[in-house]
Amino acid sequence: MISMIMVLNQKGDVMISRQYRDDVSRTAADSFRLSVVAAKETGTQAPVKRIENCSFLYTRHLNMYFVALTRSNVNPALVFEYLFQKIRILKAYLGEEFDENSMRNNMTLIYELMDETMDFGYPQNCAVDVLRLYINLGSIRPQDEPEPSQLTSQITGAIDWRREGIKHKRNEVYIDVLESVNLLMSSTGTVLRNEVTGQVQMNTKLTGMPECKFGLNDKLVIEREETGQRKPGVEIDDCTFHRCVRLGKFDADRTITFIPPDGEFELMRYRVNDNINVPFRFIPAVQEEHGHTRVSIDLKVIANFSDQLFATNVIIKIPVPTNTAKAKIKASFGRAKYEPEHQGILWRVKRFPGKAECHITAEVELMPTVRPKPWNRPPINVEFQVPMFTASGVHVRFLRVYDKSGYHTQRWVRYITKAGNYQIRI
C-alpha cells in the first residue's frame, strides 16, 4: 500500500513527510522535485509518475503538492480519494484557503491527523465528525465530550458518520430531488443527445440511531413487486451512493437502506437516458438575406410541463453574427435585448407558465465588412429552473424510518429541474 505521504511547496522543498513503510526514503523527494516540480508537468501530464521503481501519485492545493509514494501495485483511485479526503480534513481544521504558513504553524496537529487517518499504509478513519471528537486543536471545538467506550466504537466501528446520543425536539427529514437536463437538438427538431443527471439531497433531524429505507419508482423494483399501478417505473442508471448506504442490500433487492448522518448530506446520484420529458420545445427559423446585410430570426418556445407549474429565471440566448449593428426585437412576453458582450440576444422571462407558448422575432442589421466570413451559427443556449417537476419522471415512493423508540417522523419532499447543457442548433 502507501509507503509515504509528503507535502511539498512550490519550490519542491519537503514541508511535512510521514513514512509508513521502510521501502522508500526521503531522498525520493529529490526525484519528484526534479522530474515533476522543476519540469512543470503539473496540469499537462497525468498526476502519476513512475521514477526508479517508485510510483508518485500527487494532487495540488494552492501552491502545495500532496504526494503519495508506493512501490506496490495499488489502486490509484483509492490513493487519490485518500489525498482528497486529507485536503478536506485540513480545510475543516485550518480553513478553506489554508496555505504554507498555516501548515507550518500547525505541525503537531497535522502529524496527529496523519497518524489517525492511516496505519501502516492503509487508510483508516477520514470522517471529520469523528476526528474532531478526539483531535481538538486549532479552531474546531467538539460539541460535547464523548465517553471513552463511545469513542472506541466510533473509531473502530462501521458507523463513523453518526455519533450516538443525538436528540431533536422534532424528528424531520427533508428530501430534495435535483435534476439537470442535458439536451442537444438539431435545427429540424431531431434529438441528438438527451440525458438527465440527478441527485438526492437529504437533511435529517432524527433522534437516536434510526435505520431508514428509501424508495424511488425504480423500474426493476416496481416490476418485481408487481403492484399493478398504472405508472411505469423509470430505468435508473449509474447510481452512486453515500457511504452510509448498505450496498449489499441494494445489489440484492435494489432497496436503499441506511443509517443517515445528522444534518445535510448527498444520499445518491443517478442518470436517466430513456423516456425523458423535455421541459421546453423550441422551433427556430433563421434566414440570412443575400448580401450579408440582414438576418431574420423567428423562435417559438413551448412549455411541455403541466399548466399548474411554472418555470423561473428562464434565459434564452439567441446568437447573432459578430458584425451585428442593431436589432429590432419583438417578444410576446418577458424582456429581450441585444447584448454585444454576449454576442447574442438575451431573452429573460421571470415566470414561464406550463403549457404556454411564446414567440419572439428579431430583425438583425449587419455592418458591412471588407472580408465577409460565413456565420457558423452557434446553438441557442437555455437556462431555466422548474420547481416540483422531474424531467426523468423519478419520484420518491416512500421513506420509512425505523427506531426502537417508535417516534413519528415528518417528511418533506421537493423536486427541482434545471437546465444543464441545453442547446438547440439553428
CSV table of C-alpha atoms in Angstrom, one decimal:
chain,number,residue,atom,x,y,z
A,1,MET,CA,0.0,0.0,0.0
A,2,ILE,CA,1.1,3.6,0.6
A,3,SER,CA,4.7,3.9,1.8
A,4,MET,CA,5.0,7.6,2.5
A,5,ILE,CA,2.9,10.8,2.4
A,6,MET,CA,4.7,14.1,1.6
A,7,VAL,CA,3.7,17.7,1.3
A,8,LEU,CA,6.0,19.9,-0.8
A,9,ASN,CA,5.9,23.6,-1.5
A,10,GLN,CA,6.1,25.2,-5.0
A,11,LYS,CA,9.9,25.1,-4.8
A,12,GLY,CA,9.9,21.3,-4.2
A,13,ASP,CA,11.0,21.6,-0.6
A,14,VAL,CA,9.5,19.0,1.8
A,15,MET,CA,7.3,20.7,4.4
A,16,ILE,CA,5.9,17.6,6.0
A,17,SER,CA,6.5,13.9,5.5
A,18,ARG,CA,5.3,10.8,7.2
A,19,GLN,CA,6.8,7.4,6.5
A,20,TYR,CA,4.6,4.3,6.9
A,21,ARG,CA,6.8,1.7,5.4
A,22,ASP,CA,10.6,1.4,5.1
A,23,ASP,CA,10.8,0.6,1.4
A,24,VAL,CA,11.2,4.3,0.4
A,25,SER,CA,13.3,7.1,1.8
A,26,ARG,CA,13.1,10.9,1.9
A,27,THR,CA,15.7,11.0,-0.9
A,28,ALA,CA,12.7,10.2,-3.2
A,29,ALA,CA,11.6,13.8,-2.8
A,30,ASP,CA,14.6,14.9,-4.8
A,31,SER,CA,13.5,12.7,-7.7
A,32,PHE,CA,10.0,14.2,-7.5
A,33,ARG,CA,11.3,17.7,-7.4
A,34,LEU,CA,13.5,17.3,-10.5
A,35,SER,CA,11.0,15.2,-12.5
A,36,VAL,CA,7.7,17.0,-11.7
A,37,VAL,CA,8.1,20.3,-9.9
A,38,ALA,CA,11.1,21.6,-11.9
A,39,ALA,CA,9.8,20.2,-15.2
A,40,LYS,CA,6.5,22.0,-14.6
A,41,GLU,CA,4.5,18.9,-15.5
A,42,THR,CA,1.5,19.7,-13.3
A,43,GLY,CA,-1.6,20.2,-15.3
A,44,THR,CA,-0.1,19.0,-18.5
A,45,GLN,CA,0.7,15.3,-17.6
A,46,ALA,CA,-1.2,12.7,-15.7
A,47,PRO,CA,-0.8,13.0,-11.9
A,48,VAL,CA,1.0,9.7,-11.7
A,49,LYS,CA,4.8,9.4,-12.2
A,50,ARG,CA,6.9,6.3,-12.1
A,51,ILE,CA,10.5,7.1,-11.0
A,52,GLU,CA,13.1,4.4,-10.1
A,53,ASN,CA,10.5,1.7,-9.4
A,54,CYS,CA,8.6,4.0,-7.2
A,55,SER,CA,5.1,5.4,-8.1
A,56,PHE,CA,4.3,9.1,-7.2
A,57,LEU,CA,0.7,10.0,-7.1
A,58,TYR,CA,0.0,13.7,-6.4
A,59,THR,CA,-2.5,16.5,-6.4
A,60,ARG,CA,-2.3,20.2,-5.7
A,61,HIS,CA,-3.9,22.6,-3.2
A,62,LEU,CA,-2.9,26.2,-4.0
A,63,ASN,CA,0.9,26.1,-4.3
A,64,MET,CA,1.4,22.9,-2.4
A,65,TYR,CA,1.9,19.3,-3.6
A,66,PHE,CA,0.3,16.4,-1.7
A,67,VAL,CA,2.2,13.3,-2.8
A,68,ALA,CA,1.8,9.6,-2.0
A,69,LEU,CA,4.7,7.2,-2.6
A,70,THR,CA,4.4,3.5,-3.1
A,71,ARG,CA,6.3,0.6,-4.5
A,72,SER,CA,3.3,-1.8,-4.7
A,73,ASN,CA,0.6,-2.1,-7.3
A,74,VAL,CA,-2.1,-0.1,-5.5
A,75,ASN,CA,-5.5,1.1,-6.7
A,76,PRO,CA,-4.8,4.7,-7.8
A,77,ALA,CA,-8.5,5.7,-7.2
A,78,LEU,CA,-8.1,4.7,-3.5
A,79,VAL,CA,-4.9,6.8,-3.2
A,80,PHE,CA,-6.4,9.9,-4.8
A,81,GLU,CA,-9.5,9.5,-2.7
A,82,TYR,CA,-7.3,9.5,0.4
A,83,LEU,CA,-5.4,12.6,-0.7
A,84,PHE,CA,-8.7,14.4,-1.4
A,85,GLN,CA,-10.0,13.4,2.0
A,86,LYS,CA,-6.8,14.6,3.6
A,87,ILE,CA,-7.2,18.0,2.0
A,88,ARG,CA,-10.8,18.1,3.1
A,89,ILE,CA,-9.8,17.4,6.7
A,90,LEU,CA,-7.2,20.1,6.7
A,91,LYS,CA,-9.7,22.6,5.3
A,92,ALA,CA,-12.0,21.7,8.3
A,93,TYR,CA,-9.2,22.3,10.8
A,94,LEU,CA,-7.2,25.1,9.1
A,95,GLY,CA,-9.8,26.9,6.9
A,96,GLU,CA,-10.8,26.6,3.2
A,97,GLU,CA,-7.7,28.5,2.0
A,98,PHE,CA,-5.0,27.1,4.2
A,99,ASP,CA,-1.5,27.9,2.9
A,100,GLU,CA,2.1,27.0,3.6
A,101,ASN,CA,2.3,29.3,6.7
A,102,SER,CA,-0.7,27.7,8.4
A,103,MET,CA,0.7,24.3,7.7
A,104,ARG,CA,4.0,25.2,9.4
A,105,ASN,CA,2.2,26.7,12.4
A,106,ASN,CA,0.2,23.5,13.0
A,107,MET,CA,2.8,20.8,12.6
A,108,THR,CA,1.6,18.9,15.7
A,109,LEU,CA,-2.0,18.8,14.5
A,110,ILE,CA,-1.1,17.6,11.0
A,111,TYR,CA,1.1,14.8,12.3
A,112,GLU,CA,-1.7,13.7,14.6
A,113,LEU,CA,-4.1,13.7,11.7
A,114,MET,CA,-1.6,11.7,9.6
A,115,ASP,CA,-1.3,9.0,12.3
A,116,GLU,CA,-5.1,8.7,12.8
A,117,THR,CA,-6.0,8.6,9.1
A,118,MET,CA,-3.5,6.0,8.0
A,119,ASP,CA,-1.9,2.9,9.6
A,120,PHE,CA,0.9,1.0,8.0
A,121,GLY,CA,-0.1,2.5,4.6
A,122,TYR,CA,-3.7,1.6,4.8
A,123,PRO,CA,-6.3,4.5,5.0
A,124,GLN,CA,-8.3,4.4,8.2
A,125,ASN,CA,-10.8,6.9,9.7
A,126,CYS,CA,-11.2,10.0,7.5
A,127,ALA,CA,-14.5,11.3,8.9
A,128,VAL,CA,-14.1,14.9,10.2
A,129,ASP,CA,-17.0,14.5,12.6
A,130,VAL,CA,-15.3,11.6,14.4
A,131,LEU,CA,-11.7,13.1,14.2
A,132,ARG,CA,-12.9,16.3,15.8
A,133,LEU,CA,-14.1,14.3,18.9
A,134,TYR,CA,-10.5,13.4,19.9
A,135,ILE,CA,-8.2,15.7,17.9
A,136,ASN,CA,-9.1,19.1,19.1
A,137,LEU,CA,-6.5,21.6,18.1
A,138,GLY,CA,-7.0,24.8,16.0
A,139,SER,CA,-10.4,26.3,15.5
A,140,ILE,CA,-12.5,23.1,15.8
A,141,ARG,CA,-14.4,22.5,19.1
A,142,PRO,CA,-16.3,19.4,20.0
A,143,GLN,CA,-20.0,19.9,20.9
A,144,ASP,CA,-19.7,17.5,23.8
A,145,GLU,CA,-17.2,15.2,25.2
A,146,PRO,CA,-17.9,11.5,24.4
A,147,GLU,CA,-17.5,8.6,26.8
A,148,PRO,CA,-14.4,6.5,26.2
A,149,SER,CA,-16.5,3.5,25.3
A,150,GLN,CA,-18.5,5.5,22.7
A,151,LEU,CA,-15.3,6.9,21.3
A,152,THR,CA,-13.8,3.5,20.8
A,153,SER,CA,-16.9,2.2,19.0
A,154,GLN,CA,-17.0,5.3,16.7
A,155,ILE,CA,-13.3,4.9,15.7
A,156,THR,CA,-13.3,1.2,15.2
A,157,GLY,CA,-17.0,0.6,14.3
A,158,ALA,CA,-18.7,0.6,10.9
A,159,ILE,CA,-20.8,3.8,11.6
A,160,ASP,CA,-18.3,6.6,11.9
A,161,TRP,CA,-20.6,9.2,10.2
A,162,ARG,CA,-23.1,9.4,13.1
A,163,ARG,CA,-22.5,9.6,16.8
A,164,GLU,CA,-24.8,8.2,19.4
A,165,GLY,CA,-27.0,10.2,21.7
A,166,ILE,CA,-28.3,12.7,19.1
A,167,LYS,CA,-31.6,14.3,20.2
A,168,HIS,CA,-34.0,16.5,18.3
A,169,LYS,CA,-37.3,18.1,19.6
A,170,ARG,CA,-38.9,17.4,16.2
A,171,ASN,CA,-38.0,14.5,14.0
A,172,GLU,CA,-37.9,15.7,10.4
A,173,VAL,CA,-36.5,14.6,7.1
A,174,TYR,CA,-36.1,17.0,4.1
A,175,ILE,CA,-35.6,15.4,0.7
A,176,ASP,CA,-34.6,17.4,-2.4
A,177,VAL,CA,-34.5,15.6,-5.8
A,178,LEU,CA,-32.4,17.9,-8.0
A,179,GLU,CA,-32.2,17.1,-11.8
A,180,SER,CA,-30.1,18.6,-14.6
A,181,VAL,CA,-31.3,18.2,-18.2
A,182,ASN,CA,-28.7,17.9,-20.9
A,183,LEU,CA,-30.1,18.3,-24.4
A,184,LEU,CA,-28.7,18.8,-27.9
A,185,MET,CA,-31.4,19.3,-30.6
A,186,SER,CA,-30.9,19.8,-34.4
A,187,SER,CA,-32.5,22.6,-36.3
A,188,THR,CA,-35.1,20.2,-37.6
A,189,GLY,CA,-36.2,19.1,-34.2
A,190,THR,CA,-34.3,15.8,-34.0
A,191,VAL,CA,-32.9,15.0,-30.6
A,192,LEU,CA,-29.2,14.3,-30.9
A,193,ARG,CA,-28.4,13.9,-27.2
A,194,ASN,CA,-30.7,13.8,-24.3
A,195,GLU,CA,-30.0,12.7,-20.7
A,196,VAL,CA,-30.8,13.7,-17.1
A,197,THR,CA,-28.3,13.6,-14.2
A,198,GLY,CA,-29.9,13.8,-10.8
A,199,GLN,CA,-29.0,13.8,-7.2
A,200,VAL,CA,-30.9,13.2,-3.9
A,201,GLN,CA,-30.0,15.6,-1.2
A,202,MET,CA,-31.2,15.0,2.4
A,203,ASN,CA,-31.3,16.9,5.6
A,204,THR,CA,-32.1,14.6,8.5
A,205,LYS,CA,-33.0,15.8,12.0
A,206,LEU,CA,-33.6,12.4,13.7
A,207,THR,CA,-33.1,11.3,17.3
A,208,GLY,CA,-31.0,8.3,18.2
A,209,MET,CA,-29.6,5.8,15.6
A,210,PRO,CA,-32.6,5.2,13.2
A,211,GLU,CA,-32.5,3.0,10.1
A,212,CYS,CA,-34.1,4.5,7.0
A,213,LYS,CA,-35.5,2.7,4.0
A,214,PHE,CA,-35.8,4.9,0.9
A,215,GLY,CA,-37.6,4.0,-2.3
A,216,LEU,CA,-37.8,5.6,-5.8
A,217,ASN,CA,-40.0,4.5,-8.7
A,218,ASP,CA,-37.2,2.3,-10.0
A,219,LYS,CA,-38.4,0.1,-12.9
A,220,LEU,CA,-36.7,-3.0,-11.6
A,221,VAL,CA,-38.3,-2.7,-8.1
A,222,ILE,CA,-41.7,-2.0,-9.5
A,223,GLU,CA,-41.6,-4.9,-11.9
A,224,ARG,CA,-40.5,-7.2,-9.1
A,225,GLU,CA,-43.3,-6.0,-6.7
A,226,GLU,CA,-46.0,-6.2,-9.4
A,227,THR,CA,-48.2,-3.7,-7.6
A,228,GLY,CA,-50.5,-3.2,-10.6
A,229,GLN,CA,-50.0,0.5,-10.6
A,230,ARG,CA,-50.6,2.3,-13.9
A,231,LYS,CA,-47.5,4.5,-13.9
A,232,PRO,CA,-44.4,2.6,-15.2
A,233,GLY,CA,-41.1,2.8,-13.4
A,234,VAL,CA,-38.0,4.7,-14.6
A,235,GLU,CA,-34.8,3.0,-15.7
A,236,ILE,CA,-32.2,4.5,-13.4
A,237,ASP,CA,-28.5,4.0,-14.4
A,238,ASP,CA,-25.1,4.8,-12.9
A,239,CYS,CA,-26.2,5.0,-9.2
A,240,THR,CA,-23.6,6.2,-6.8
A,241,PHE,CA,-24.3,6.4,-3.1
A,242,HIS,CA,-23.2,7.9,0.1
A,243,ARG,CA,-21.1,5.5,2.2
A,244,CYS,CA,-23.9,5.1,4.7
A,245,VAL,CA,-25.9,3.1,2.2
A,246,ARG,CA,-25.7,-0.7,2.5
A,247,LEU,CA,-24.6,-1.7,-0.9
A,248,GLY,CA,-25.1,-5.4,-0.3
A,249,LYS,CA,-28.9,-4.9,0.2
A,250,PHE,CA,-29.1,-2.6,-2.9
A,251,ASP,CA,-27.3,-5.2,-5.0
A,252,ALA,CA,-29.6,-8.0,-3.7
A,253,ASP,CA,-33.1,-6.3,-4.0
A,254,ARG,CA,-32.5,-2.7,-5.1
A,255,THR,CA,-33.6,-1.3,-1.7
A,256,ILE,CA,-31.8,1.7,-0.4
A,257,THR,CA,-31.2,1.1,3.4
A,258,PHE,CA,-29.0,3.3,5.5
A,259,ILE,CA,-28.4,4.9,8.9
A,260,PRO,CA,-28.2,8.6,7.9
A,261,PRO,CA,-25.7,11.2,9.1
A,262,ASP,CA,-27.1,14.0,11.1
A,263,GLY,CA,-27.7,17.1,9.0
A,264,GLU,CA,-27.3,17.7,5.3
A,265,PHE,CA,-25.7,15.1,3.0
A,266,GLU,CA,-26.0,13.8,-0.5
A,267,LEU,CA,-27.6,10.4,-0.5
A,268,MET,CA,-27.2,9.4,-4.1
A,269,ARG,CA,-26.6,10.4,-7.7
A,270,TYR,CA,-28.1,8.8,-10.8
A,271,ARG,CA,-28.5,9.1,-14.6
A,272,VAL,CA,-31.5,8.5,-16.8
A,273,ASN,CA,-31.3,8.2,-20.6
A,274,ASP,CA,-34.7,7.0,-21.8
A,275,ASN,CA,-38.3,8.4,-21.8
A,276,ILE,CA,-37.2,11.9,-20.8
A,277,ASN,CA,-39.9,14.6,-20.7
A,278,VAL,CA,-38.1,17.7,-22.2
A,279,PRO,CA,-39.4,20.8,-20.3
A,280,PHE,CA,-39.2,23.1,-23.3
A,281,ARG,CA,-39.6,22.6,-27.1
A,282,PHE,CA,-38.1,25.1,-29.5
A,283,ILE,CA,-39.0,25.8,-33.1
A,284,PRO,CA,-36.3,28.1,-34.6
A,285,ALA,CA,-36.3,29.7,-38.0
A,286,VAL,CA,-33.2,31.8,-39.0
A,287,GLN,CA,-32.8,33.3,-42.5
A,288,GLU,CA,-29.7,35.1,-43.8
A,289,GLU,CA,-30.6,37.6,-46.6
A,290,HIS,CA,-28.4,37.9,-49.7
A,291,GLY,CA,-25.6,40.4,-49.4
A,292,HIS,CA,-24.9,39.6,-45.7
A,293,THR,CA,-26.7,42.7,-44.5
A,294,ARG,CA,-29.6,41.3,-42.5
A,295,VAL,CA,-30.6,38.2,-40.5
A,296,SER,CA,-34.2,37.4,-39.7
A,297,ILE,CA,-34.9,35.3,-36.5
A,298,ASP,CA,-38.1,33.7,-35.6
A,299,LEU,CA,-38.3,31.5,-32.5
A,300,LYS,CA,-41.3,29.7,-30.9
A,301,VAL,CA,-41.0,28.2,-27.4
A,302,ILE,CA,-43.5,25.7,-25.9
A,303,ALA,CA,-43.6,24.6,-22.3
A,304,ASN,CA,-44.2,20.8,-22.1
A,305,PHE,CA,-44.9,20.6,-18.3
A,306,SER,CA,-48.2,20.9,-16.5
A,307,ASP,CA,-50.2,24.1,-16.6
A,308,GLN,CA,-50.2,24.0,-12.8
A,309,LEU,CA,-46.4,24.5,-12.7
A,310,PHE,CA,-44.2,27.3,-13.9
A,311,ALA,CA,-40.5,27.8,-14.8
A,312,THR,CA,-38.5,30.6,-13.2
A,313,ASN,CA,-35.5,32.6,-14.3
A,314,VAL,CA,-35.7,31.5,-17.9
A,315,ILE,CA,-32.8,32.9,-20.0
A,316,ILE,CA,-32.7,32.2,-23.7
A,317,LYS,CA,-29.5,33.3,-25.5
A,318,ILE,CA,-30.1,33.6,-29.3
A,319,PRO,CA,-26.7,34.0,-31.1
A,320,VAL,CA,-26.2,36.7,-33.8
A,321,PRO,CA,-23.3,37.4,-36.1
A,322,THR,CA,-20.3,39.3,-34.6
A,323,ASN,CA,-20.8,42.2,-37.0
A,324,THR,CA,-24.3,43.0,-35.8
A,325,ALA,CA,-25.1,46.7,-35.8
A,326,LYS,CA,-28.5,46.7,-34.2
A,327,ALA,CA,-31.6,44.5,-33.7
A,328,LYS,CA,-35.3,45.2,-33.7
A,329,ILE,CA,-36.8,42.7,-31.3
A,330,LYS,CA,-40.4,41.8,-30.5
A,331,ALA,CA,-41.3,39.3,-27.8
A,332,SER,CA,-44.7,38.1,-26.7
A,333,PHE,CA,-43.7,38.4,-23.0
A,334,GLY,CA,-40.6,38.9,-21.0
A,335,ARG,CA,-37.7,41.2,-21.8
A,336,ALA,CA,-35.4,40.7,-24.8
A,337,LYS,CA,-32.4,42.8,-25.6
A,338,TYR,CA,-29.3,42.6,-27.9
A,339,GLU,CA,-26.2,42.5,-25.7
A,340,PRO,CA,-22.9,42.8,-27.7
A,341,GLU,CA,-20.8,41.5,-24.9
A,342,HIS,CA,-22.7,38.1,-25.1
A,343,GLN,CA,-22.8,38.2,-28.9
A,344,GLY,CA,-26.5,37.5,-28.9
A,345,ILE,CA,-30.0,38.4,-27.9
A,346,LEU,CA,-30.8,37.6,-24.3
A,347,TRP,CA,-34.5,36.9,-23.7
A,348,ARG,CA,-35.3,36.8,-20.0
A,349,VAL,CA,-38.6,35.5,-18.6
A,350,LYS,CA,-39.0,35.6,-14.8
A,351,ARG,CA,-42.1,33.3,-14.7
A,352,PHE,CA,-43.0,30.9,-17.6
A,353,PRO,CA,-46.3,29.1,-17.2
A,354,GLY,CA,-46.7,25.5,-18.1
A,355,LYS,CA,-48.3,24.6,-21.5
A,356,ALA,CA,-47.8,28.2,-22.6
A,357,GLU,CA,-46.4,29.2,-25.9
A,358,CYS,CA,-44.3,32.3,-26.5
A,359,HIS,CA,-42.9,33.9,-29.6
A,360,ILE,CA,-40.0,36.2,-30.4
A,361,THR,CA,-39.0,37.8,-33.7
A,362,ALA,CA,-35.9,39.8,-34.5
A,363,GLU,CA,-34.6,41.7,-37.5
A,364,VAL,CA,-30.8,42.0,-37.2
A,365,GLU,CA,-28.9,44.5,-39.3
A,366,LEU,CA,-25.3,43.8,-40.0
A,367,MET,CA,-22.4,46.1,-40.6
A,368,PRO,CA,-20.5,45.7,-43.9
A,369,THR,CA,-17.2,44.0,-43.7
A,370,VAL,CA,-14.1,44.1,-46.0
A,371,ARG,CA,-13.8,40.3,-45.9
A,372,PRO,CA,-17.1,38.8,-45.2
A,373,LYS,CA,-16.9,35.5,-43.3
A,374,PRO,CA,-19.7,32.9,-43.3
A,375,TRP,CA,-21.6,32.8,-40.0
A,376,ASN,CA,-21.0,29.5,-38.2
A,377,ARG,CA,-24.4,29.7,-36.4
A,378,PRO,CA,-23.7,28.7,-32.8
A,379,PRO,CA,-26.6,26.9,-31.0
A,380,ILE,CA,-29.2,28.6,-28.8
A,381,ASN,CA,-28.4,28.2,-25.1
A,382,VAL,CA,-31.1,28.0,-22.5
A,383,GLU,CA,-31.2,28.4,-18.7
A,384,PHE,CA,-34.2,27.6,-16.5
A,385,GLN,CA,-35.5,26.1,-13.3
A,386,VAL,CA,-38.8,24.3,-12.9
A,387,PRO,CA,-39.9,23.6,-9.3
A,388,MET,CA,-41.9,20.4,-8.4
A,389,PHE,CA,-41.0,18.8,-11.8
A,390,THR,CA,-38.7,16.0,-12.8
A,391,ALA,CA,-37.8,15.5,-16.5
A,392,SER,CA,-36.9,11.9,-15.9
A,393,GLY,CA,-40.1,11.0,-14.1
A,394,VAL,CA,-38.3,9.9,-10.9
A,395,HIS,CA,-40.2,10.5,-7.8
A,396,VAL,CA,-40.0,9.4,-4.1
A,397,ARG,CA,-42.3,6.5,-3.3
A,398,PHE,CA,-41.6,6.2,0.4
A,399,LEU,CA,-39.2,6.9,3.2
A,400,ARG,CA,-39.6,4.7,6.2
A,401,VAL,CA,-37.8,5.5,9.5
A,402,TYR,CA,-37.3,2.6,12.0
A,403,ASP,CA,-36.2,3.4,15.5
A,404,LYS,CA,-36.5,1.5,18.8
A,405,SER,CA,-38.5,4.3,20.4
A,406,GLY,CA,-41.0,4.3,17.5
A,407,TYR,CA,-41.3,8.1,17.2
A,408,HIS,CA,-43.3,9.8,14.4
A,409,THR,CA,-41.3,11.4,11.6
A,410,GLN,CA,-42.4,14.3,9.4
A,411,ARG,CA,-41.2,14.0,5.8
A,412,TRP,CA,-40.8,16.9,3.2
A,413,VAL,CA,-40.1,16.3,-0.5
A,414,ARG,CA,-39.1,18.9,-3.1
A,415,TYR,CA,-38.3,18.4,-6.8
A,416,ILE,CA,-36.3,20.9,-8.9
A,417,THR,CA,-35.3,20.5,-12.5
A,418,LYS,CA,-32.8,22.9,-14.1
A,419,ALA,CA,-31.0,23.2,-17.4
A,420,GLY,CA,-27.6,21.6,-17.7
A,421,ASN,CA,-26.1,21.9,-21.2
A,422,TYR,CA,-29.4,22.7,-23.0
A,423,GLN,CA,-28.7,23.6,-26.7
A,424,ILE,CA,-30.7,23.9,-29.9
A,425,ARG,CA,-28.9,24.2,-33.2
A,426,ILE,CA,-30.2,26.8,-35.7
